[in-house]
């Protein structure tokens, strides 16, 4: 078995493993955080957050600076992670029918289990699947869902993040020595407790003293003119509703930001616990670890909270791939675009499993052609009166979004080269008319293509 390796130019993982000797297939761990955007990591240069275990993974692997989700909400994003499909193709988000049986069968855990992997899930599942428990059994040998309100056994008040770490360690410890495994550890952290406005970001006791004496920095785009410049349909939306839950007073902002950071540090600590278990069992040198966030997050930027929209804070997420089979590997940073759409094909490729034809993402390992993406389709289609629907295309320089149910003012065009903070909407600028037409056409083309992929399956 050859470990995956990196090219400096295209920065893709090159060497596809072989199924010739199943005993040599790597173990795989996929860590997923919740409501966590790309810059809130120590290794990404954040001035305050402490994430030493994630930083160590980055130091041994690849950190993708341009990693994104194609739909910025947990339900649709997690469905995309499992299926390798866009939201409009898999059709799942809040209030929608469950993920179809056909897509369940093509999901990465079902494919890996069928190929002889022992598959485990711990934490926030976040989706519904057609067939219920039967479908879950098709996907996982071990399925341990953990909710945000879940406590320990009996009188224990053990935090849900620590329980997730406990259960992940149990899965690794119980794995047969002759069987490769894929563990998906999906943390609830750092999602807020939406029903508790006082203890909005509950964290374990172990992190209670972290950041106590550190002043919490205000966001770069701190309300005011940045909020006033937004169209009314965004100013009067769930972005603003939840801003008043979390960030609207200095006292609330300071408390919630501090506790949000503590939740992420607790998540990081539990990643360290799992990695220590791997080391204790001598499994480190045959394991690949992937860490990603399920969607971005507004921490007061533009007077917003939540995610859901087309701005970078919403779409951009952390992504790290660490092949621990490579001794003394030195971490690298890629500026190529990588997507949550790519996780399913990447995990199958690592195991030497053929990718389903229907997959719309691409592997970051050997079955990739190594061609950098010029951009990607993105969308938000959930039925909610407080979250405007949109679709668009995020390129390497230009970003287009169309909030298509708005009577006016629903189109955006940004030039990231001259305006990285996306402060200027160029839709009505005649100098950008041709680019607007091009980006609009590209969005419409992909919108139809991915919707057709769903209709062709008869679902």
Short mmCIF file of C-alpha atoms in Angstrom, two decimals:
data_model
loop_
_atom_site.label_atom_id
_atom_site.label_comp_id
_atom_site.label_asym_id
_atom_site.label_seq_id
_atom_site.Cartn_x
_atom_site.Cartn_y
_atom_site.Cartn_z
CA UNK A 1 0.00 0.00 0.00
CA UNK A 2 1.39 3.35 -1.01
CA UNK A 3 0.33 6.41 0.96
CA UNK A 4 -1.20 9.32 -0.86
CA UNK A 5 1.18 12.08 -1.84
CA UNK A 6 0.90 15.71 -2.88
CA UNK A 7 1.91 17.66 -5.94
CA UNK A 8 2.90 21.26 -5.35
CA UNK A 9 1.19 22.65 -8.47
CA UNK A 10 -2.31 21.20 -8.51
CA UNK A 11 -2.12 20.10 -4.87
CA UNK A 12 -4.26 17.03 -5.28
CA UNK A 13 -3.68 13.71 -3.58
CA UNK A 14 -2.32 11.45 -6.27
CA UNK A 15 -1.92 7.80 -5.46
CA UNK A 16 -5.07 5.70 -5.45
CA UNK A 17 -4.88 2.70 -3.11
CA UNK A 18 -5.47 -0.85 -4.32
CA UNK A 19 -7.83 -3.50 -3.05
CA UNK A 20 -5.27 -6.22 -3.81
CA UNK A 21 -4.65 -6.70 -0.10
CA UNK A 22 -7.60 -5.53 1.96
CA UNK A 23 -5.55 -5.78 5.17
CA UNK A 24 -3.43 -2.88 3.95
CA UNK A 25 -6.32 -0.53 3.29
CA UNK A 26 -6.12 2.52 5.54
CA UNK A 27 -8.34 3.21 8.48
CA UNK A 28 -10.26 6.44 7.95
CA UNK A 29 -11.58 8.96 10.45
CA UNK A 30 -13.79 11.81 9.33
CA UNK A 31 -14.22 14.55 11.94
CA UNK A 32 -17.01 17.08 11.28
CA UNK A 33 -17.60 20.27 13.24
CA UNK A 34 -20.84 22.26 13.30
CA UNK A 35 -21.24 25.97 12.51
CA UNK A 36 -17.52 26.47 12.03
CA UNK A 37 -16.02 28.66 9.36
CA UNK A 38 -12.55 28.39 7.92
CA UNK A 39 -10.66 31.09 9.79
CA UNK A 40 -11.55 29.94 13.32
CA UNK A 41 -8.56 27.65 13.80
CA UNK A 42 -5.12 28.25 15.23
CA UNK A 43 -3.49 26.87 12.07
CA UNK A 44 -5.57 29.28 9.96
CA UNK A 45 -4.04 32.21 11.83
CA UNK A 46 -6.83 33.05 14.25
CA UNK A 47 -5.37 35.29 16.97
CA UNK A 48 -7.27 33.73 19.89
CA UNK A 49 -8.73 30.26 19.30
CA UNK A 50 -6.71 27.31 20.64
CA UNK A 51 -6.96 24.18 18.47
CA UNK A 52 -3.64 22.38 19.00
CA UNK A 53 -4.81 18.92 17.90
CA UNK A 54 -6.38 20.14 14.66
CA UNK A 55 -3.29 22.27 14.11
CA UNK A 56 -1.16 19.14 14.48
CA UNK A 57 -3.19 17.39 11.79
CA UNK A 58 -2.62 20.38 9.51
CA UNK A 59 1.10 20.24 10.28
CA UNK A 60 1.18 16.64 9.00
CA UNK A 61 -1.23 16.97 6.09
CA UNK A 62 -2.95 19.41 3.78
CA UNK A 63 -5.06 22.39 4.78
CA UNK A 64 -7.36 23.69 2.05
CA UNK A 65 -7.72 27.45 2.33
CA UNK A 66 -10.47 27.49 -0.30
CA UNK A 67 -12.81 24.83 1.04
CA UNK A 68 -16.53 25.50 0.76
CA UNK A 69 -19.95 23.99 1.20
CA UNK A 70 -22.38 24.09 -1.70
CA UNK A 71 -25.35 24.72 0.61
CA UNK A 72 -24.75 26.48 3.90
CA UNK A 73 -27.09 24.74 6.31
CA UNK A 74 -26.41 21.61 8.31
CA UNK A 75 -29.16 19.32 6.95
CA UNK A 76 -28.45 19.83 3.25
CA UNK A 77 -24.69 19.98 3.78
CA UNK A 78 -24.61 16.70 5.69
CA UNK A 79 -26.72 15.04 3.00
CA UNK A 80 -24.16 16.28 0.46
CA UNK A 81 -21.31 14.90 2.59
CA UNK A 82 -22.91 11.45 2.65
CA UNK A 83 -24.03 11.33 -0.99
CA UNK A 84 -21.55 13.43 -3.01
CA UNK A 85 -24.51 15.29 -4.56
CA UNK A 86 -25.80 18.86 -4.69
CA UNK A 87 -28.87 19.78 -2.65
CA UNK A 88 -31.14 20.00 -5.69
CA UNK A 89 -30.06 16.49 -6.74
CA UNK A 90 -30.27 14.62 -3.42
CA UNK A 91 -33.31 16.77 -2.59
CA UNK A 92 -32.82 16.80 1.18
CA UNK A 93 -32.97 19.66 3.63
CA UNK A 94 -35.21 20.58 6.55
CA UNK A 95 -38.84 19.89 5.72
CA UNK A 96 -38.05 17.69 2.72
CA UNK A 97 -38.52 13.93 2.20
CA UNK A 98 -35.66 11.76 3.49
CA UNK A 99 -32.58 10.88 1.46
CA UNK A 100 -33.70 8.26 -1.06
CA UNK A 101 -32.85 4.59 -0.78
CA UNK A 102 -30.81 4.81 -3.99
CA UNK A 103 -28.70 7.63 -2.60
CA UNK A 104 -28.30 5.81 0.71
CA UNK A 105 -26.92 2.79 -1.16
CA UNK A 106 -24.40 5.02 -2.93
CA UNK A 107 -23.42 6.91 0.23
CA UNK A 108 -19.83 6.59 1.36
CA UNK A 109 -20.60 4.58 4.54
CA UNK A 110 -22.82 2.10 2.66
CA UNK A 111 -20.21 1.65 -0.07
CA UNK A 112 -17.39 1.23 2.44
CA UNK A 113 -19.38 -1.24 4.52
CA UNK A 114 -20.18 -3.27 1.39
CA UNK A 115 -16.46 -3.27 0.55
CA UNK A 116 -15.53 -4.82 3.89
CA UNK A 117 -14.91 -1.79 6.08
CA UNK A 118 -16.30 -1.63 9.59
CA UNK A 119 -18.23 1.64 9.56
CA UNK A 120 -19.13 3.67 12.61
CA UNK A 121 -21.02 6.87 13.26
CA UNK A 122 -20.96 8.97 16.43
CA UNK A 123 -22.67 12.31 17.11
CA UNK A 124 -25.07 14.49 15.15
CA UNK A 125 -26.57 12.57 12.23
CA UNK A 126 -28.54 15.58 11.03
CA UNK A 127 -30.42 13.86 8.16
CA UNK A 128 -33.30 11.48 7.59
CA UNK A 129 -32.99 8.43 5.37
CA UNK A 130 -35.62 6.45 3.48
CA UNK A 131 -36.07 3.11 5.17
CA UNK A 132 -35.22 4.34 8.65
CA UNK A 133 -33.28 1.83 10.73
CA UNK A 134 -32.86 -0.55 7.81
CA UNK A 135 -31.09 2.18 5.84
CA UNK A 136 -28.93 3.09 8.82
CA UNK A 137 -27.95 -0.58 9.12
CA UNK A 138 -26.95 -0.53 5.45
CA UNK A 139 -24.66 2.42 6.19
CA UNK A 140 -23.18 1.62 9.60
CA UNK A 141 -22.05 -1.32 11.69
CA UNK A 142 -22.16 0.94 14.73
CA UNK A 143 -24.51 3.94 14.96
CA UNK A 144 -24.42 6.12 18.09
CA UNK A 145 -26.38 9.36 17.66
CA UNK A 146 -25.75 12.03 20.28
CA UNK A 147 -27.88 15.14 20.68
CA UNK A 148 -26.97 18.56 22.07
CA UNK A 149 -29.03 17.96 25.21
CA UNK A 150 -27.69 14.47 25.85
CA UNK A 151 -26.04 13.77 29.19
CA UNK A 152 -24.10 10.84 30.51
CA UNK A 153 -25.39 7.64 32.11
CA UNK A 154 -27.30 7.85 35.39
CA UNK A 155 -26.47 10.98 37.34
CA UNK A 156 -23.61 11.94 35.08
CA UNK A 157 -23.75 15.41 33.56
CA UNK A 158 -20.96 14.66 31.12
CA UNK A 159 -20.98 17.08 28.19
CA UNK A 160 -22.21 15.87 24.81
CA UNK A 161 -18.85 16.72 23.20
CA UNK A 162 -17.03 14.52 25.71
CA UNK A 163 -19.62 11.74 25.28
CA UNK A 164 -18.93 11.84 21.54
CA UNK A 165 -15.22 11.48 22.28
CA UNK A 166 -15.93 8.57 24.63
CA UNK A 167 -18.00 6.70 22.06
CA UNK A 168 -15.47 7.30 19.29
CA UNK A 169 -12.72 5.88 21.49
CA UNK A 170 -14.89 2.85 22.25
CA UNK A 171 -15.39 2.25 18.52
CA UNK A 172 -11.66 2.39 17.79
CA UNK A 173 -10.79 0.25 20.82
CA UNK A 174 -13.26 -2.46 19.81
CA UNK A 175 -12.21 -2.72 16.16
CA UNK A 176 -10.90 -6.14 15.07
CA UNK A 177 -7.19 -6.05 14.27
CA UNK A 178 -7.71 -7.55 10.82
CA UNK A 179 -10.49 -5.21 9.65
CA UNK A 180 -10.12 -1.63 8.36
CA UNK A 181 -12.58 0.90 9.71
CA UNK A 182 -14.15 4.21 8.77
CA UNK A 183 -15.35 6.27 11.72
CA UNK A 184 -17.47 9.38 11.14
CA UNK A 185 -17.40 11.55 14.26
CA UNK A 186 -19.86 14.38 13.76
CA UNK A 187 -19.71 16.85 16.62
CA UNK A 188 -22.68 18.96 17.74
CA UNK A 189 -20.16 21.64 18.71
CA UNK A 190 -20.07 24.47 18.17
CA UNK A 191 -23.78 24.78 17.37
CA UNK A 192 -25.64 27.10 19.73
CA UNK A 193 -28.42 25.93 22.01
CA UNK A 194 -31.07 27.89 20.16
CA UNK A 195 -33.65 27.43 22.90
CA UNK A 196 -31.40 28.71 25.67
CA UNK A 197 -30.53 32.39 25.20
CA UNK A 198 -28.59 32.55 28.48
CA UNK A 199 -26.30 29.53 28.17
CA UNK A 200 -26.29 29.81 24.40
CA UNK A 201 -22.95 28.07 23.79
CA UNK A 202 -22.63 25.44 26.56
CA UNK A 203 -19.14 24.02 26.91
CA UNK A 204 -17.53 21.36 29.07
CA UNK A 205 -16.20 22.30 32.48
CA UNK A 206 -12.66 21.53 31.28
CA UNK A 207 -12.75 24.60 29.02
CA UNK A 208 -14.45 26.95 31.51
CA UNK A 209 -11.32 29.02 32.22
CA UNK A 210 -10.13 29.31 28.63
CA UNK A 211 -10.05 32.84 27.18
CA UNK A 212 -11.23 34.30 30.51
CA UNK A 213 -8.87 37.29 30.41
CA UNK A 214 -8.76 37.81 26.65
CA UNK A 215 -10.70 40.62 25.05
CA UNK A 216 -13.00 39.32 22.34
CA UNK A 217 -12.31 41.07 19.01
CA UNK A 218 -15.16 42.74 17.18
CA UNK A 219 -15.82 41.52 13.61
CA UNK A 220 -14.12 43.37 10.77
CA UNK A 221 -17.47 44.14 9.13
CA UNK A 222 -19.14 45.23 12.34
CA UNK A 223 -22.77 46.12 11.65
CA UNK A 224 -23.55 49.78 10.94
CA UNK A 225 -23.02 50.65 7.28
CA UNK A 226 -22.32 47.00 6.48
CA UNK A 227 -25.80 46.07 7.67
CA UNK A 228 -27.51 49.14 6.23
CA UNK A 229 -26.11 48.38 2.77
CA UNK A 230 -27.90 45.01 2.59
CA UNK A 231 -31.21 44.72 0.73
CA UNK A 232 -34.30 44.68 2.89
CA UNK A 233 -34.96 40.96 2.32
CA UNK A 234 -31.62 40.18 4.04
CA UNK A 235 -31.94 42.85 6.73
CA UNK A 236 -35.37 41.45 7.63
CA UNK A 237 -34.47 37.75 7.79
CA UNK A 238 -33.33 35.06 10.18
CA UNK A 239 -29.84 36.55 9.90
CA UNK A 240 -31.11 39.45 11.98
CA UNK A 241 -33.39 37.38 14.23
CA UNK A 242 -30.47 35.34 15.48
CA UNK A 243 -28.20 38.35 15.67
CA UNK A 244 -30.45 39.56 18.47
CA UNK A 245 -30.11 36.15 20.14
CA UNK A 246 -26.30 36.26 20.13
CA UNK A 247 -24.44 39.40 19.23
CA UNK A 248 -26.54 42.57 19.66
CA UNK A 249 -25.06 43.92 22.92
CA UNK A 250 -21.40 44.17 23.95
CA UNK A 251 -22.04 41.99 27.00
CA UNK A 252 -23.85 39.30 25.02
CA UNK A 253 -21.27 39.38 22.25
CA UNK A 254 -18.39 38.99 24.70
CA UNK A 255 -20.00 36.12 26.62
CA UNK A 256 -21.17 34.19 23.58
CA UNK A 257 -17.98 34.60 21.58
CA UNK A 258 -15.90 33.40 24.52
CA UNK A 259 -18.13 30.36 25.02
CA UNK A 260 -18.27 29.60 21.30
CA UNK A 261 -14.47 29.46 21.26
CA UNK A 262 -14.56 27.19 24.32
CA UNK A 263 -16.87 24.77 22.52
CA UNK A 264 -14.45 24.56 19.59
CA UNK A 265 -11.51 24.01 21.93
CA UNK A 266 -13.47 21.20 23.62
CA UNK A 267 -14.07 19.64 20.22
CA UNK A 268 -10.34 19.91 19.54
CA UNK A 269 -9.50 18.29 22.87
CA UNK A 270 -11.69 15.31 22.02
CA UNK A 271 -10.06 14.96 18.61
CA UNK A 272 -6.81 14.72 20.56
CA UNK A 273 -8.30 11.98 22.74
CA UNK A 274 -9.25 9.93 19.68
CA UNK A 275 -5.83 10.45 18.14
CA UNK A 276 -4.21 9.28 21.38
CA UNK A 277 -6.31 6.10 21.24
CA UNK A 278 -5.08 5.47 17.70
CA UNK A 279 -1.52 5.87 18.88
CA UNK A 280 -2.02 3.56 21.87
CA UNK A 281 -3.28 0.83 19.56
CA UNK A 282 -0.48 1.32 17.05
CA UNK A 283 -2.91 2.42 14.32
CA UNK A 284 -1.56 5.86 13.53
CA UNK A 285 0.72 4.77 10.71
CA UNK A 286 -2.16 3.27 8.72
CA UNK A 287 -4.84 5.93 9.17
CA UNK A 288 -6.05 8.89 7.13
CA UNK A 289 -7.82 11.69 9.02
CA UNK A 290 -10.09 14.32 7.49
CA UNK A 291 -11.46 17.32 9.39
CA UNK A 292 -14.15 19.62 7.98
CA UNK A 293 -16.89 22.05 9.02
CA UNK A 294 -20.50 21.52 7.94
CA UNK A 295 -21.09 25.20 7.05
CA UNK A 296 -19.70 28.65 7.67
CA UNK A 297 -20.89 31.07 10.33
CA UNK A 298 -21.60 34.76 10.86
CA UNK A 299 -20.21 36.05 14.13
CA UNK A 300 -21.75 39.50 13.82
CA UNK A 301 -20.36 40.33 10.38
CA UNK A 302 -22.71 42.68 8.50
CA UNK A 303 -24.97 42.61 11.55
CA UNK A 304 -25.76 38.95 10.80
CA UNK A 305 -25.87 35.66 12.66
CA UNK A 306 -26.28 32.13 11.27
CA UNK A 307 -25.26 31.16 7.74
CA UNK A 308 -27.58 30.49 4.73
CA UNK A 309 -26.47 33.23 2.30
CA UNK A 310 -23.86 33.71 -0.42
CA UNK A 311 -21.13 35.64 1.41
CA UNK A 312 -17.75 34.07 2.16
CA UNK A 313 -18.39 33.83 5.92
CA UNK A 314 -21.32 31.53 5.15
CA UNK A 315 -19.81 29.27 2.48
CA UNK A 316 -16.17 28.91 3.51
CA UNK A 317 -15.25 26.09 5.91
CA UNK A 318 -12.12 24.44 7.33
CA UNK A 319 -10.81 21.33 5.59
CA UNK A 320 -7.73 19.32 6.52
CA UNK A 321 -6.62 15.98 5.07
CA UNK A 322 -3.84 14.21 6.97
CA UNK A 323 -2.42 10.92 5.71
CA UNK A 324 -0.70 9.62 8.82
CA UNK A 325 0.87 6.82 6.79
CA UNK A 326 3.46 9.32 5.55
CA UNK A 327 6.26 9.47 8.13
CA UNK A 328 7.59 12.92 8.96
CA UNK A 329 5.14 14.58 6.55
CA UNK A 330 5.29 18.36 6.45
CA UNK A 331 2.02 20.24 6.25
CA UNK A 332 1.07 22.08 3.09
CA UNK A 333 -1.56 24.66 2.25
CA UNK A 334 -3.64 24.53 -0.93
CA UNK A 335 -5.48 27.38 -2.59
CA UNK A 336 -7.40 25.04 -4.91
CA UNK A 337 -11.17 24.92 -4.44
CA UNK A 338 -12.38 21.88 -2.48
CA UNK A 339 -16.00 21.18 -1.56
CA UNK A 340 -18.09 19.17 0.89
CA UNK A 341 -19.21 17.50 -2.34
CA UNK A 342 -15.74 15.91 -2.51
CA UNK A 343 -15.75 14.10 0.82
CA UNK A 344 -17.71 11.01 -0.27
CA UNK A 345 -15.58 10.39 -3.40
CA UNK A 346 -12.41 11.03 -1.43
CA UNK A 347 -13.27 8.50 1.28
CA UNK A 348 -14.15 5.83 -1.28
CA UNK A 349 -11.02 6.56 -3.26
CA UNK A 350 -8.85 6.17 -0.17
CA UNK A 351 -10.32 2.68 0.26
CA UNK A 352 -9.91 1.75 -3.41
CA UNK A 353 -13.69 1.61 -3.98
CA UNK A 354 -15.05 2.62 -7.39
CA UNK A 355 -16.97 5.89 -7.32
CA UNK A 356 -20.68 5.81 -8.17
CA UNK A 357 -21.37 7.32 -11.59
CA UNK A 358 -23.92 9.69 -10.08
CA UNK A 359 -21.38 11.45 -7.81
CA UNK A 360 -21.06 15.16 -8.60
CA UNK A 361 -17.98 15.82 -6.48
CA UNK A 362 -14.46 14.68 -7.26
CA UNK A 363 -11.93 12.77 -5.25
CA UNK A 364 -9.06 14.64 -3.70
CA UNK A 365 -6.99 11.49 -4.17
CA UNK A 366 -5.94 9.22 -7.01
CA UNK A 367 -9.08 9.12 -9.14
CA UNK A 368 -8.95 12.90 -9.57
CA UNK A 369 -7.53 14.28 -12.81
CA UNK A 370 -5.72 16.98 -10.85
CA UNK A 371 -7.38 19.88 -12.68
CA UNK A 372 -8.14 22.80 -10.34
CA UNK A 373 -11.78 23.86 -10.21
CA UNK A 374 -12.67 27.15 -11.90
CA UNK A 375 -15.60 27.55 -9.49
CA UNK A 376 -18.73 25.82 -8.24
CA UNK A 377 -22.50 26.00 -8.14
CA UNK A 378 -24.05 26.86 -4.77
CA UNK A 379 -27.58 27.27 -3.48
CA UNK A 380 -30.03 27.37 -0.58
CA UNK A 381 -33.48 25.95 -1.27
CA UNK A 382 -35.03 25.44 2.16
CA UNK A 383 -38.68 26.48 2.51
CA UNK A 384 -38.58 29.10 5.28
CA UNK A 385 -40.18 32.54 5.25
CA UNK A 386 -37.20 33.97 7.16
CA UNK A 387 -34.45 32.53 4.92
CA UNK A 388 -34.46 33.80 1.31
CA UNK A 389 -33.76 31.13 -1.31
CA UNK A 390 -30.92 31.64 -3.75
CA UNK A 391 -28.62 29.99 -6.25
CA UNK A 392 -25.33 31.12 -7.71
CA UNK A 393 -21.81 30.44 -8.86
CA UNK A 394 -18.66 31.12 -6.86
CA UNK A 395 -15.62 31.39 -9.13
CA UNK A 396 -12.00 32.01 -8.26
CA UNK A 397 -12.50 35.74 -8.82
CA UNK A 398 -16.19 36.50 -9.31
CA UNK A 399 -19.18 35.53 -7.17
CA UNK A 400 -22.72 35.58 -8.51
CA UNK A 401 -25.91 35.00 -6.50
CA UNK A 402 -29.55 35.25 -7.44
CA UNK A 403 -32.17 35.40 -4.68
CA UNK A 404 -34.69 34.34 -7.26
CA UNK A 405 -37.91 34.82 -5.31
CA UNK A 406 -37.30 38.54 -4.74
CA UNK A 407 -39.18 41.06 -6.85
CA UNK A 408 -36.13 43.33 -7.12
CA UNK A 409 -32.57 43.59 -5.85
CA UNK A 410 -32.08 39.85 -5.69
CA UNK A 411 -28.98 39.58 -7.88
CA UNK A 412 -25.41 40.05 -6.65
CA UNK A 413 -22.09 40.16 -8.45
CA UNK A 414 -18.82 40.59 -6.55
CA UNK A 415 -15.23 40.89 -7.73
CA UNK A 416 -13.12 39.21 -5.04
CA UNK A 417 -9.90 40.57 -6.53
CA UNK A 418 -10.81 44.23 -6.05
CA UNK A 419 -13.38 43.74 -3.28
CA UNK A 420 -12.52 40.69 -1.12
CA UNK A 421 -15.06 41.72 1.55
CA UNK A 422 -17.89 41.73 -1.02
CA UNK A 423 -19.00 45.23 -0.12
CA UNK A 424 -19.96 46.34 -3.63
CA UNK A 425 -22.70 44.81 -5.73
CA UNK A 426 -21.67 45.17 -9.39
CA UNK A 427 -24.95 44.05 -10.96
CA UNK A 428 -25.79 47.55 -12.17
CA UNK A 429 -22.23 48.50 -13.13
CA UNK A 430 -22.04 48.62 -16.97
CA UNK A 431 -18.34 47.72 -16.90
CA UNK A 432 -19.29 44.29 -15.54
CA UNK A 433 -22.30 43.67 -17.76
CA UNK A 434 -20.66 40.92 -19.82
CA UNK A 435 -19.39 39.17 -16.68
CA UNK A 436 -22.89 39.36 -15.17
CA UNK A 437 -24.39 37.73 -18.26
CA UNK A 438 -21.70 35.04 -18.19
CA UNK A 439 -22.14 34.23 -14.50
CA UNK A 440 -25.92 34.29 -14.76
CA UNK A 441 -25.82 31.86 -17.68
CA UNK A 442 -23.38 29.55 -15.88
CA UNK A 443 -25.62 29.43 -12.83
CA UNK A 444 -28.72 28.69 -14.90
CA UNK A 445 -26.90 25.99 -16.85
CA UNK A 446 -25.71 24.16 -13.74
CA UNK A 447 -29.03 24.66 -11.97
CA UNK A 448 -30.80 22.85 -14.80
CA UNK A 449 -28.11 20.15 -15.05
CA UNK A 450 -28.23 19.19 -11.37
CA UNK A 451 -32.02 19.33 -11.22
CA UNK A 452 -32.18 17.12 -14.31
CA UNK A 453 -29.90 14.61 -12.57
CA UNK A 454 -32.59 14.22 -9.91
CA UNK A 455 -35.49 13.96 -12.35
CA UNK A 456 -33.68 11.32 -14.43
CA UNK A 457 -33.64 9.06 -11.38
CA UNK A 458 -37.42 9.26 -11.17
CA UNK A 459 -37.42 10.58 -7.62
#
